Amino acid sequence: MKKLTLVGIIVAAMALILAACSAPAAAPQVVRETVVVPQTVVAAQTVVAQQTVVVPATPEPTAAEKVLRINLGSYPDIVDPQKSSFVNEIAHLNLIYEGLTKFNEKLETVPGAAESWEYNDDATQLTFKIRPGLKYSDGTPLNAARFRYSLMRNINPETAGEYAFITDEIAGAPEWRGVAAEATDEEKAALREVVSQSVLALDASGQPCLEGAEGYAQEDCLTLQLTLSKPAPYFHTVLGIWVGYPAKEENITEGGEIWWTSPKYQIGNGPFILNNMEPFVRARFEPNPNYEGEKAKVPIEYAYITDSAVAFQAYKNNEFDIIGLAAEDLATVKADAELNKEALIYPGSCTFAVMFHNLKEPFTDAKVREAFTKSLDRDAWVQDVLKGLGSPTLTWIPPGYPGYQEGETRGAFDPEAAKAALAASTYGTAAALPEVVDTFSDTPRNRTRNEFLVNQWKTNLGVDVKLNPVESTTYTALTKDVETSPQMFILGWCADYPDPQNWLSVYWKTGAFGERIGYSNPDFDALVNEADTTSDPAKRAELYAKAQDLLIESAPVAFMWNNVNSYLVKPWVTGLVTTPQDSGWAGIQVPTSIDIDASKLPQ
Amino acid sequence: MATATVAGRRPIENTLNTKAPTSLWVDAWRRLVRNKAAMLGLVIVLLFFFVAIFGPWLAPHDPLQINSGQDFLPPAWAPAWSINTGKVGDPQFFMGTDTIGRDVWSRLIYGARVSMVVAIVPTIIITVVGVITGLVAGFFGGTVDNLLMRVTDIVYSFPDLLFFVVIMFALRGTFIGELGNGVFLLFVALALVGWVGIARVVRGQTLSIKEKEFVEASRSIGGDSRRIMSKHILPNILSPIIIIVAFSVPRLIIAEAILGYLGLGLRPGTSSSEFFVTSWGSMMLEGQTAINAQPFMLLAPAIAVALVVMGFTFLGDGLRDALDPRMRGTG
Amino acid sequence: MARFLIRRLLWLIPVMFVVAAITFILMHAAPGGPFDKDPQQRQVDAITQKRLNAQFGLDKEMWLDFPALMQGNVVGFFDTQFFTYMIGGTVNGEWRCGFICGNMGPSFRQRGMTVQQIVLDPPEGKSPWDSKAGYSLRLGLLALIFAVVVGIPMGVISALRQNTAVDYASLFIATSGVTVPSFVMGIFLIIIFAVWFHLIPVVPRDWSDPTVWILPAVVLGFGLLAQTARLTRASMLEVMRQDYIRTARAKGLSNRMVIVRHMLKNAMIPVVTIMGPALAALVTGSFIIETMFGFPGWGRQFVLAISQRDYSMILATTLVFALLIQIANITVDLVYTFLDPRMKVS
């Protein structure tokens, strides 16, 4: 009878493993016929949020419950306003917090927590007026002292935030941030003091607010005054992004390093309250009743499925309301009348280009770059590879963003001109070119993309380009530095905030990102430097336009395509407002307007 | 294993003339030929070798030819319920087309080469290294066993993925890395970490067999260790070895695919005259992302792998039976 | 027996150190570091990079600090990255005990969290079974049970009914088990069971519902099931031809007694051998299955850690895996003596 005992043991083991899941409702079939195994049943857990909103940790969605279920993709590494940097992390912060300014559906900078702001004459001082009577979701007051703390925390070297450099315009910020670890406490304190004077929270009488908890409670502490090290008329826009979000000091101190993982400490001033965050499974957000703007209408739930084929199946199964639409699934969507109506495709915030290393043979020769650029059929690329999920471009700033230049034709597809350019280069013929290698981060998708690209040069220019797939972090490590940067690779840039400065100065100025392919143009630098410090919007725009013109003229890269945001949205989701900067999911910039039409929900 | 079979005839005759008057090999060969399943396996395996070698002459299209606007075409014979895209197949593309309109059937034929090489070469290395290590450890026991098994523990434990990342990075640019679009490097890497499973199984079996009477007997009449291992122990532990070997074939093909999933795949060919153009592994990966649009991008390579394994399994089983000393004369 | 156990347990230590050292060399040889982001993203600037290196102790010597030794600082000589992780050392001005204290170090990527917090701590208010390690352990055990409970009988039956339809059917199942990669089998099963029949959700919302565990466990266990079935069949066939089975039958023992007592026991040696390491591999999770099913386990953490160069997560996972492998192999060696008392474990 040994055999039976064995079976018994196995069944019992199985039951125990499953019992650990503590499911009172549905018992596994295997267990049903056997003896009752002593279960350590943990009673249905409840998480009590700060707002006494009691929600079961694992709420079962019923057709009747109104909740917006979104597949976000990868799980965030960290959800801390001053430390996060990744799109998916920001998708969480966006809901929980609101900055001094924010962006509307036209990507204009509009008042957020600040009701107004003004620069001094030479744009070296920026003063925000905070709305009076603002509250956190837990009901505690929010004033200028809170924002001061956040900005100071962002600059503080101890924080070592990944986007800390974005506030380097604040006087003293780069110095304090860059202080050597070995520096004495006095040196550190001195540097801190400089920043502390550049970021001032002032009360009604213009005096600095009280320090610490008293300052946070001070009702008239409503002025935030920033001193900048150079004229920066775009800086109010920078403060619309997540680094300035006012996380609460006492929560960060009390919660320790992992404060951000707990809904208890993630208390913000945004339209939503973090209710529950189960790592790698889901996060749930409830509307914030204390939000000063338009109140959110439905709770939001994020899931973290990275496999797009699985997410697509789940969407078809009515398990998600919004998912990203992958190019591979587009054909299926188009063939299905229902799904086709649910597809939402609109311009995005990124520009992609084939980068040529300007200091590596043969791309030192501008004629060779021209030849490679002109032999790229962008329309075919968009149609065959991106399946229409993208739009061809010949310029840098994408449509929908301030600074976009319509009607650019330089570098357009023209195989004859391409061959002529190659003939006019110092090499003369395709055979005389040194070996050209296209390096890419290896994913199944990138493989097809780069195979297509190489095919273009082969067909249109007669040049054999080799492919070099590398692992993704290797790719990052290689492309970071001008020395190791590959001869040729595809790279894109997505807007942080809607201002030409973010596209031109931040990327192409000498010493900036363009450095990695050896781009350095003194004339360009002069133009953007002047534009960055010019207050007059019209003059500024003109200078940036000139700079972009110069960039395209010197053609260091082949501008290729702009991404589009492509999502599938269920018909019962209403009130979606989309912007190009919808990274994460459709409608993220204005989440409060979204509602669910219960009458359309499937029964 | 397979190569041994293909080239098997001549050594048989040689052995016959010089050494074995009892015609052990002839006997085995006869039994093998009479085993229908084994013959089917042999035919399948030979067929795939043929395709791998003569792919360029068999493929109807250039595997790299991009047909603009003809992407995700289903096979012309595909039943309507399997088509989600509303597209109509074209008979000239037997298995349909892929993401950018390349002929799946031709890619499958070209892919056979990489996949057969990736499956066979490391398998041979793995088998030789694993069997020798396991035999020696199990037979001699004691310190030898302990040290060898600790080495296998170490090889088993350290993250092979990380090892691949480093090897691919360090050697990609070198001569070794360039050899056959990185195929050589890939199978060296796969072989280096793959032998431990076989070694442990062989050791376990050896530990058991060496205590058997006939080994004792052989030892007592003064047989030397090498002879005992090769003549008495090895033939008796062939079955598990054959199974693990047959199973390592698909595992390696899939390993190549999964490495592609993690960004460590082969360098894709840019000209169909290159020796290695694509692989079944990368086809499966691409197919998985496009499973809704063109399921045959995934099914075609998956079925190909299944057939190869089926072939090796049948052949392996047959070989084992044919070589079993106890079956002698029964054929 | 006791001597054997003690000796093998002592061997754990040097093996773990060698594994750690190899992993350490490999992960630092891999290009890029933990603060390098996805290529599409903006990278950390030099100032912050330096600061982060200091915070995580990456500014220290890798193996041995000879300059410190020159100054007569013997403790400083060992105050390096490797020994800090394994034994202990100062990081960011504070002394911290290393892996020998069971300390798995701070995650480089999920900043603010230690590796323990990520893999061992359950979500608020749940049992340790709900931690990532707990999830992986449960799924691995389920997969193993599935493989054994289905695989061994399948192997036995096909050996007893060699070359019949049953045998070929089991061969077919086994072959599909190894040839269809998990990323393919997973998506097909999801389509069949979730989309066509609506038996389970595509994306399980609630892992406390046991039904959603079935699919991932089946996909995870299928490869092992195939191997188990084939190995069992082969060894059974081998054993069936041995003289002592004929003797046993001749003695008039019942067919069932012969199968269980004599055949199965002897046929289990290769099966048990692969089972040990397989268990270790199963319980540390599977990247592809976890990704596909949105399963919050440990395996995904590990693969992500490798591509993100999260050094402490890589080391911790590798060491835990090494420990499991060795314990599994010690157990296997002990089981050998039970299966075949003549076998001596040295």
PDB file of N, CA, C and O in Angstrom, chain A residues 21 23 45 59 61 77 157-163 165 177 179 280 282 301 306 317 319 471 473 476 480 493 496 506, chain C residues 31 36-37 39 41-43 45 47-48 51 55 109 111-112 125 138 145 194 198 201-203 205 208 291 301 307 309:
ATOM      1  N   CYS A  21      -2.216  29.881  -0.540  1.00  0.00           N
ATOM      2  CA  CYS A  21      -2.793  31.012  -1.268  1.00  0.00           C
ATOM      3  C   CYS A  21      -3.983  31.562  -0.510  1.00  0.00           C
ATOM      4  O   CYS A  21      -4.484  32.627  -0.821  1.00  0.00           O
ATOM      5  N   ALA A  23      -7.318  30.811  -0.266  1.00  0.00           N
ATOM      6  CA  ALA A  23      -8.516  31.187  -1.008  1.00  0.00           C
ATOM      7  C   ALA A  23      -9.722  30.547  -0.365  1.00  0.00           C
ATOM      8  O   ALA A  23      -9.889  29.344  -0.401  1.00  0.00           O
ATOM      9  N   GLN A  45      -7.425  39.716   3.596  1.00  0.00           N
ATOM     10  CA  GLN A  45      -6.677  40.882   4.061  1.00  0.00           C
ATOM     11  C   GLN A  45      -7.343  42.175   3.623  1.00  0.00           C
ATOM     12  O   GLN A  45      -7.911  42.263   2.554  1.00  0.00           O
ATOM     13  N   PRO A  59      -9.397  43.133  -4.870  1.00  0.00           N
ATOM     14  CA  PRO A  59     -10.777  43.376  -5.264  1.00  0.00           C
ATOM     15  C   PRO A  59     -11.098  42.626  -6.551  1.00  0.00           C
ATOM     16  O   PRO A  59     -10.335  42.665  -7.506  1.00  0.00           O
ATOM     17  N   PRO A  61     -13.029  42.291  -9.897  1.00  0.00           N
ATOM     18  CA  PRO A  61     -13.761  43.242 -10.708  1.00  0.00           C
ATOM     19  C   PRO A  61     -15.113  42.675 -11.087  1.00  0.00           C
ATOM     20  O   PRO A  61     -15.216  41.551 -11.568  1.00  0.00           O
ATOM     21  N   ASP A  77      11.047  50.718 -11.056  1.00  0.00           N
ATOM     22  CA  ASP A  77      12.146  50.437 -10.117  1.00  0.00           C
ATOM     23  C   ASP A  77      11.946  51.224  -8.833  1.00  0.00           C
ATOM     24  O   ASP A  77      12.228  50.746  -7.747  1.00  0.00           O
ATOM     25  N   PRO A 157      23.013  66.180  -2.685  1.00  0.00           N
ATOM     26  CA  PRO A 157      23.837  65.060  -3.192  1.00  0.00           C
ATOM     27  C   PRO A 157      23.483  63.717  -2.558  1.00  0.00           C
ATOM     28  O   PRO A 157      23.653  62.677  -3.191  1.00  0.00           O
ATOM     29  N   GLU A 158      22.987  63.748  -1.331  1.00  0.00           N
ATOM     30  CA  GLU A 158      22.616  62.492  -0.676  1.00  0.00           C
ATOM     31  C   GLU A 158      21.496  61.773  -1.433  1.00  0.00           C
ATOM     32  O   GLU A 158      21.411  60.554  -1.434  1.00  0.00           O
ATOM     33  N   THR A 159      20.619  62.552  -2.058  1.00  0.00           N
ATOM     34  CA  THR A 159      19.502  61.952  -2.776  1.00  0.00           C
ATOM     35  C   THR A 159      20.002  61.211  -4.012  1.00  0.00           C
ATOM     36  O   THR A 159      19.553  60.117  -4.328  1.00  0.00           O
ATOM     37  N   ALA A 160      20.979  61.813  -4.685  1.00  0.00           N
ATOM     38  CA  ALA A 160      21.534  61.236  -5.904  1.00  0.00           C
ATOM     39  C   ALA A 160      20.426  60.824  -6.871  1.00  0.00           C
ATOM     40  O   ALA A 160      20.409  59.708  -7.388  1.00  0.00           O
ATOM     41  N   GLY A 161      19.513  61.712  -7.120  1.00  0.00           N
ATOM     42  CA  GLY A 161      18.413  61.429  -8.036  1.00  0.00           C
ATOM     43  C   GLY A 161      18.899  61.385  -9.473  1.00  0.00           C
ATOM     44  O   GLY A 161      19.856  62.075  -9.840  1.00  0.00           O
ATOM     45  N   GLU A 162      18.231  60.582 -10.275  1.00  0.00           N
ATOM     46  CA  GLU A 162      18.718  60.383 -11.631  1.00  0.00           C
ATOM     47  C   GLU A 162      18.368  61.537 -12.556  1.00  0.00           C
ATOM     48  O   GLU A 162      18.906  61.644 -13.647  1.00  0.00           O
ATOM     49  N   TYR A 163      17.459  62.401 -12.151  1.00  0.00           N
ATOM     50  CA  TYR A 163      17.126  63.556 -12.972  1.00  0.00           C
ATOM     51  C   TYR A 163      17.505  64.848 -12.257  1.00  0.00           C
ATOM     52  O   TYR A 163      16.984  65.913 -12.574  1.00  0.00           O
ATOM     53  N   PHE A 165      19.958  66.730 -12.400  1.00  0.00           N
ATOM     54  CA  PHE A 165      20.603  67.771 -13.213  1.00  0.00           C
ATOM     55  C   PHE A 165      19.594  68.708 -13.871  1.00  0.00           C
ATOM     56  O   PHE A 165      19.948  69.777 -14.325  1.00  0.00           O
ATOM     57  N   ARG A 177      25.354  69.670  -5.675  1.00  0.00           N
ATOM     58  CA  ARG A 177      25.087  68.324  -6.161  1.00  0.00           C
ATOM     59  C   ARG A 177      26.393  67.576  -6.430  1.00  0.00           C
ATOM     60  O   ARG A 177      26.497  66.372  -6.215  1.00  0.00           O
ATOM     61  N   VAL A 179      29.305  67.983  -5.010  1.00  0.00           N
ATOM     62  CA  VAL A 179      30.320  68.032  -3.944  1.00  0.00           C
ATOM     63  C   VAL A 179      30.942  66.645  -3.766  1.00  0.00           C
ATOM     64  O   VAL A 179      30.265  65.619  -3.855  1.00  0.00           O
ATOM     65  N   PHE A 280       4.784  44.006  -9.079  1.00  0.00           N
ATOM     66  CA  PHE A 280       4.739  43.206 -10.293  1.00  0.00           C
ATOM     67  C   PHE A 280       3.348  42.659 -10.619  1.00  0.00           C
ATOM     68  O   PHE A 280       3.177  41.933 -11.573  1.00  0.00           O
ATOM     69  N   ARG A 282      -0.133  44.573  -9.536  1.00  0.00           N
ATOM     70  CA  ARG A 282      -0.932  45.750  -9.886  1.00  0.00           C
ATOM     71  C   ARG A 282      -0.834  46.842  -8.832  1.00  0.00           C
ATOM     72  O   ARG A 282      -0.401  46.627  -7.703  1.00  0.00           O
ATOM     73  N   GLU A 301      -6.525  51.377 -12.228  1.00  0.00           N
ATOM     74  CA  GLU A 301      -5.738  50.219 -11.810  1.00  0.00           C
ATOM     75  C   GLU A 301      -4.679  49.931 -12.870  1.00  0.00           C
ATOM     76  O   GLU A 301      -4.997  49.813 -14.041  1.00  0.00           O
ATOM     77  N   THR A 306       4.394  42.662 -19.570  1.00  0.00           N
ATOM     78  CA  THR A 306       5.342  43.186 -20.555  1.00  0.00           C
ATOM     79  C   THR A 306       5.226  42.488 -21.905  1.00  0.00           C
ATOM     80  O   THR A 306       5.731  42.986 -22.887  1.00  0.00           O
ATOM     81  N   ASN A 317     -10.224  39.893 -24.113  1.00  0.00           N
ATOM     82  CA  ASN A 317     -11.015  39.194 -23.121  1.00  0.00           C
ATOM     83  C   ASN A 317     -11.669  40.157 -22.123  1.00  0.00           C
ATOM     84  O   ASN A 317     -12.141  39.736 -21.073  1.00  0.00           O
ATOM     85  N   GLU A 319     -10.250  42.220 -20.105  1.00  0.00           N
ATOM     86  CA  GLU A 319      -9.585  42.309 -18.807  1.00  0.00           C
ATOM     87  C   GLU A 319      -8.864  43.636 -18.637  1.00  0.00           C
ATOM     88  O   GLU A 319      -8.473  44.005 -17.534  1.00  0.00           O
ATOM     89  N   GLU A 471      23.542  43.009 -26.596  1.00  0.00           N
ATOM     90  CA  GLU A 471      22.608  42.955 -25.468  1.00  0.00           C
ATOM     91  C   GLU A 471      22.309  44.384 -25.017  1.00  0.00           C
ATOM     92  O   GLU A 471      23.125  45.284 -25.184  1.00  0.00           O
ATOM     93  N   THR A 473      21.979  46.352 -22.288  1.00  0.00           N
ATOM     94  CA  THR A 473      22.804  47.211 -21.438  1.00  0.00           C
ATOM     95  C   THR A 473      24.172  47.444 -22.068  1.00  0.00           C
ATOM     96  O   THR A 473      24.763  48.516 -21.923  1.00  0.00           O
ATOM     97  N   THR A 476      23.625  50.289 -24.323  1.00  0.00           N
ATOM     98  CA  THR A 476      23.631  51.553 -23.585  1.00  0.00           C
ATOM     99  C   THR A 476      25.053  51.970 -23.251  1.00  0.00           C
ATOM    100  O   THR A 476      25.447  53.110 -23.457  1.00  0.00           O
ATOM    101  N   LYS A 480      26.946  55.446 -24.864  1.00  0.00           N
ATOM    102  CA  LYS A 480      27.042  56.544 -23.918  1.00  0.00           C
ATOM    103  C   LYS A 480      28.234  57.447 -24.180  1.00  0.00           C
ATOM    104  O   LYS A 480      28.233  58.606 -23.804  1.00  0.00           O
ATOM    105  N   TRP A 493      15.027  60.480 -29.173  1.00  0.00           N
ATOM    106  CA  TRP A 493      14.954  61.405 -28.041  1.00  0.00           C
ATOM    107  C   TRP A 493      13.490  61.745 -27.841  1.00  0.00           C
ATOM    108  O   TRP A 493      12.772  62.019 -28.810  1.00  0.00           O
ATOM    109  N   ASP A 496      11.163  65.858 -22.520  1.00  0.00           N
ATOM    110  CA  ASP A 496      10.903  65.882 -21.077  1.00  0.00           C
ATOM    111  C   ASP A 496       9.794  66.881 -20.803  1.00  0.00           C
ATOM    112  O   ASP A 496       8.924  66.666 -19.993  1.00  0.00           O
ATOM    113  N   VAL A 506      19.643  70.899 -24.917  1.00  0.00           N
ATOM    114  CA  VAL A 506      19.909  69.731 -24.084  1.00  0.00           C
ATOM    115  C   VAL A 506      20.533  68.606 -24.904  1.00  0.00           C
ATOM    116  O   VAL A 506      21.311  67.817 -24.391  1.00  0.00           O
TER     117      VAL A 506
ATOM    118  N   PRO C  31      29.775  44.573 -19.855  1.00  0.00           N
ATOM    119  CA  PRO C  31      29.839  46.022 -20.052  1.00  0.00           C
ATOM    120  C   PRO C  31      28.647  46.735 -19.431  1.00  0.00           C
ATOM    121  O   PRO C  31      27.576  46.176 -19.302  1.00  0.00           O
ATOM    122  N   ASP C  36      23.194  52.325 -15.659  1.00  0.00           N
ATOM    123  CA  ASP C  36      22.926  52.562 -17.080  1.00  0.00           C
ATOM    124  C   ASP C  36      21.480  52.209 -17.368  1.00  0.00           C
ATOM    125  O   ASP C  36      21.003  51.156 -16.979  1.00  0.00           O
ATOM    126  N   LYS C  37      20.815  53.115 -18.067  1.00  0.00           N
ATOM    127  CA  LYS C  37      19.392  52.894 -18.315  1.00  0.00           C
ATOM    128  C   LYS C  37      19.174  52.298 -19.687  1.00  0.00           C
ATOM    129  O   LYS C  37      20.098  52.212 -20.496  1.00  0.00           O
ATOM    130  N   PRO C  39      18.480  52.015 -23.467  1.00  0.00           N
ATOM    131  CA  PRO C  39      19.080  52.927 -24.443  1.00  0.00           C
ATOM    132  C   PRO C  39      18.175  54.084 -24.877  1.00  0.00           C
ATOM    133  O   PRO C  39      18.666  55.143 -25.245  1.00  0.00           O
ATOM    134  N   GLN C  41      16.411  55.794 -23.003  1.00  0.00           N
ATOM    135  CA  GLN C  41      16.223  56.762 -21.935  1.00  0.00           C
ATOM    136  C   GLN C  41      17.423  57.665 -21.772  1.00  0.00           C
ATOM    137  O   GLN C  41      18.526  57.335 -22.176  1.00  0.00           O
ATOM    138  N   ARG C  42      17.193  58.769 -21.106  1.00  0.00           N
ATOM    139  CA  ARG C  42      18.273  59.669 -20.767  1.00  0.00           C
ATOM    140  C   ARG C  42      19.123  59.018 -19.672  1.00  0.00           C
ATOM    141  O   ARG C  42      18.608  58.408 -18.753  1.00  0.00           O
ATOM    142  N   GLN C  43      20.415  59.125 -19.812  1.00  0.00           N
ATOM    143  CA  GLN C  43      21.301  58.462 -18.857  1.00  0.00           C
ATOM    144  C   GLN C  43      21.622  59.366 -17.662  1.00  0.00           C
ATOM    145  O   GLN C  43      21.500  60.578 -17.730  1.00  0.00           O
ATOM    146  N   ASP C  45      23.720  61.500 -15.204  1.00  0.00           N
ATOM    147  CA  ASP C  45      24.895  62.330 -15.500  1.00  0.00           C
ATOM    148  C   ASP C  45      26.079  61.952 -14.612  1.00  0.00           C
ATOM    149  O   ASP C  45      25.938  61.243 -13.611  1.00  0.00           O
ATOM    150  N   ILE C  47      28.012  63.431 -12.485  1.00  0.00           N
ATOM    151  CA  ILE C  47      28.052  63.799 -11.063  1.00  0.00           C
ATOM    152  C   ILE C  47      27.251  62.791 -10.242  1.00  0.00           C
ATOM    153  O   ILE C  47      27.725  62.240  -9.245  1.00  0.00           O
ATOM    154  N   THR C  48      26.044  62.522 -10.690  1.00  0.00           N
ATOM    155  CA  THR C  48      25.175  61.601  -9.956  1.00  0.00           C
ATOM    156  C   THR C  48      25.760  60.198  -9.982  1.00  0.00           C
ATOM    157  O   THR C  48      25.725  59.477  -8.987  1.00  0.00           O
ATOM    158  N   ARG C  51      28.327  59.894  -7.373  1.00  0.00           N
ATOM    159  CA  ARG C  51      27.692  59.864  -6.066  1.00  0.00           C
ATOM    160  C   ARG C  51      27.074  58.487  -5.801  1.00  0.00           C
ATOM    161  O   ARG C  51      27.228  57.916  -4.728  1.00  0.00           O
ATOM    162  N   GLN C  55      27.758  55.730  -2.887  1.00  0.00           N
ATOM    163  CA  GLN C  55      26.697  55.242  -2.005  1.00  0.00           C
ATOM    164  C   GLN C  55      26.619  53.724  -1.979  1.00  0.00           C
ATOM    165  O   GLN C  55      26.251  53.129  -0.987  1.00  0.00           O
ATOM    166  N   ARG C 109      19.227  48.546  -8.336  1.00  0.00           N
ATOM    167  CA  ARG C 109      18.271  49.041  -9.292  1.00  0.00           C
ATOM    168  C   ARG C 109      16.987  49.499  -8.628  1.00  0.00           C
ATOM    169  O   ARG C 109      16.492  50.576  -8.877  1.00  0.00           O
ATOM    170  N   ARG C 111      16.077  50.999  -6.050  1.00  0.00           N
ATOM    171  CA  ARG C 111      16.820  51.731  -5.048  1.00  0.00           C
ATOM    172  C   ARG C 111      16.031  51.897  -3.764  1.00  0.00           C
ATOM    173  O   ARG C 111      14.843  52.159  -3.781  1.00  0.00           O
ATOM    174  N   GLY C 112      16.745  51.767  -2.646  1.00  0.00           N
ATOM    175  CA  GLY C 112      16.087  51.908  -1.363  1.00  0.00           C
ATOM    176  C   GLY C 112      15.675  50.572  -0.798  1.00  0.00           C
ATOM    177  O   GLY C 112      15.469  50.420   0.392  1.00  0.00           O
ATOM    178  N   GLY C 125       0.986  42.702   5.181  1.00  0.00           N
ATOM    179  CA  GLY C 125      -0.109  41.944   5.755  1.00  0.00           C
ATOM    180  C   GLY C 125      -0.354  40.590   5.147  1.00  0.00           C
ATOM    181  O   GLY C 125      -1.436  40.042   5.266  1.00  0.00           O
ATOM    182  N   ARG C 138       6.438  27.836  -4.455  1.00  0.00           N
ATOM    183  CA  ARG C 138       5.164  27.137  -4.624  1.00  0.00           C
ATOM    184  C   ARG C 138       4.962  26.688  -6.058  1.00  0.00           C
ATOM    185  O   ARG C 138       4.587  25.551  -6.327  1.00  0.00           O
ATOM    186  N   ILE C 145       5.650  18.391  -8.840  1.00  0.00           N
ATOM    187  CA  ILE C 145       4.649  17.362  -8.533  1.00  0.00           C
ATOM    188  C   ILE C 145       3.935  16.937  -9.810  1.00  0.00           C
ATOM    189  O   ILE C 145       3.762  15.755 -10.092  1.00  0.00           O
ATOM    190  N   ALA C 194      -8.087  30.614 -21.823  1.00  0.00           N
ATOM    191  CA  ALA C 194      -8.626  31.886 -21.352  1.00  0.00           C
ATOM    192  C   ALA C 194      -9.488  32.564 -22.408  1.00  0.00           C
ATOM    193  O   ALA C 194     -10.545  33.092 -22.101  1.00  0.00           O
ATOM    194  N   HIS C 198     -12.721  30.601 -21.716  1.00  0.00           N
ATOM    195  CA  HIS C 198     -12.985  31.487 -20.581  1.00  0.00           C
ATOM    196  C   HIS C 198     -12.933  30.768 -19.238  1.00  0.00           C
ATOM    197  O   HIS C 198     -13.708  31.064 -18.336  1.00  0.00           O
ATOM    198  N   PRO C 201      -8.760  33.753 -16.298  1.00  0.00           N
ATOM    199  CA  PRO C 201      -8.440  35.019 -16.950  1.00  0.00           C
ATOM    200  C   PRO C 201      -7.091  34.940 -17.668  1.00  0.00           C
ATOM    201  O   PRO C 201      -6.252  34.117 -17.296  1.00  0.00           O
ATOM    202  N   VAL C 202      -6.883  35.753 -18.684  1.00  0.00           N
ATOM    203  CA  VAL C 202      -5.592  35.803 -19.365  1.00  0.00           C
ATOM    204  C   VAL C 202      -4.519  36.281 -18.393  1.00  0.00           C
ATOM    205  O   VAL C 202      -3.450  35.697 -18.260  1.00  0.00           O
ATOM    206  N   VAL C 203      -4.829  37.378 -17.713  1.00  0.00           N
ATOM    207  CA  VAL C 203      -3.896  37.927 -16.745  1.00  0.00           C
ATOM    208  C   VAL C 203      -4.499  37.721 -15.362  1.00  0.00           C
ATOM    209  O   VAL C 203      -5.479  38.364 -15.025  1.00  0.00           O
ATOM    210  N   ARG C 205      -5.617  38.206 -11.921  1.00  0.00           N
ATOM    211  CA  ARG C 205      -5.629  39.383 -11.055  1.00  0.00           C
ATOM    212  C   ARG C 205      -5.330  38.969  -9.629  1.00  0.00           C
ATOM    213  O   ARG C 205      -4.853  39.747  -8.831  1.00  0.00           O
ATOM    214  N   SER C 208      -4.438  34.383  -5.265  1.00  0.00           N
ATOM    215  CA  SER C 208      -4.906  33.526  -4.171  1.00  0.00           C
ATOM    216  C   SER C 208      -5.972  32.562  -4.687  1.00  0.00           C
ATOM    217  O   SER C 208      -6.458  31.717  -3.963  1.00  0.00           O
ATOM    218  N   THR C 291       7.196  36.203 -16.848  1.00  0.00           N
ATOM    219  CA  THR C 291       6.887  37.369 -17.672  1.00  0.00           C
ATOM    220  C   THR C 291       5.540  37.196 -18.358  1.00  0.00           C
ATOM    221  O   THR C 291       4.711  38.095 -18.379  1.00  0.00           O
ATOM    222  N   GLN C 301      13.111  38.478 -11.473  1.00  0.00           N
ATOM    223  CA  GLN C 301      14.026  39.405 -10.805  1.00  0.00           C
ATOM    224  C   GLN C 301      15.454  39.136 -11.219  1.00  0.00           C
ATOM    225  O   GLN C 301      16.245  40.032 -11.448  1.00  0.00           O
ATOM    226  N   SER C 307      20.324  41.769 -16.865  1.00  0.00           N
ATOM    227  CA  SER C 307      20.376  42.761 -17.930  1.00  0.00           C
ATOM    228  C   SER C 307      20.504  44.167 -17.356  1.00  0.00           C
ATOM    229  O   SER C 307      20.984  45.063 -18.021  1.00  0.00           O
ATOM    230  N   ARG C 309      22.275  44.754 -14.616  1.00  0.00           N
ATOM    231  CA  ARG C 309      23.514  44.747 -13.833  1.00  0.00           C
ATOM    232  C   ARG C 309      23.255  45.115 -12.365  1.00  0.00           C
ATOM    233  O   ARG C 309      23.996  45.896 -11.786  1.00  0.00           O
TER     234      ARG C 309
END
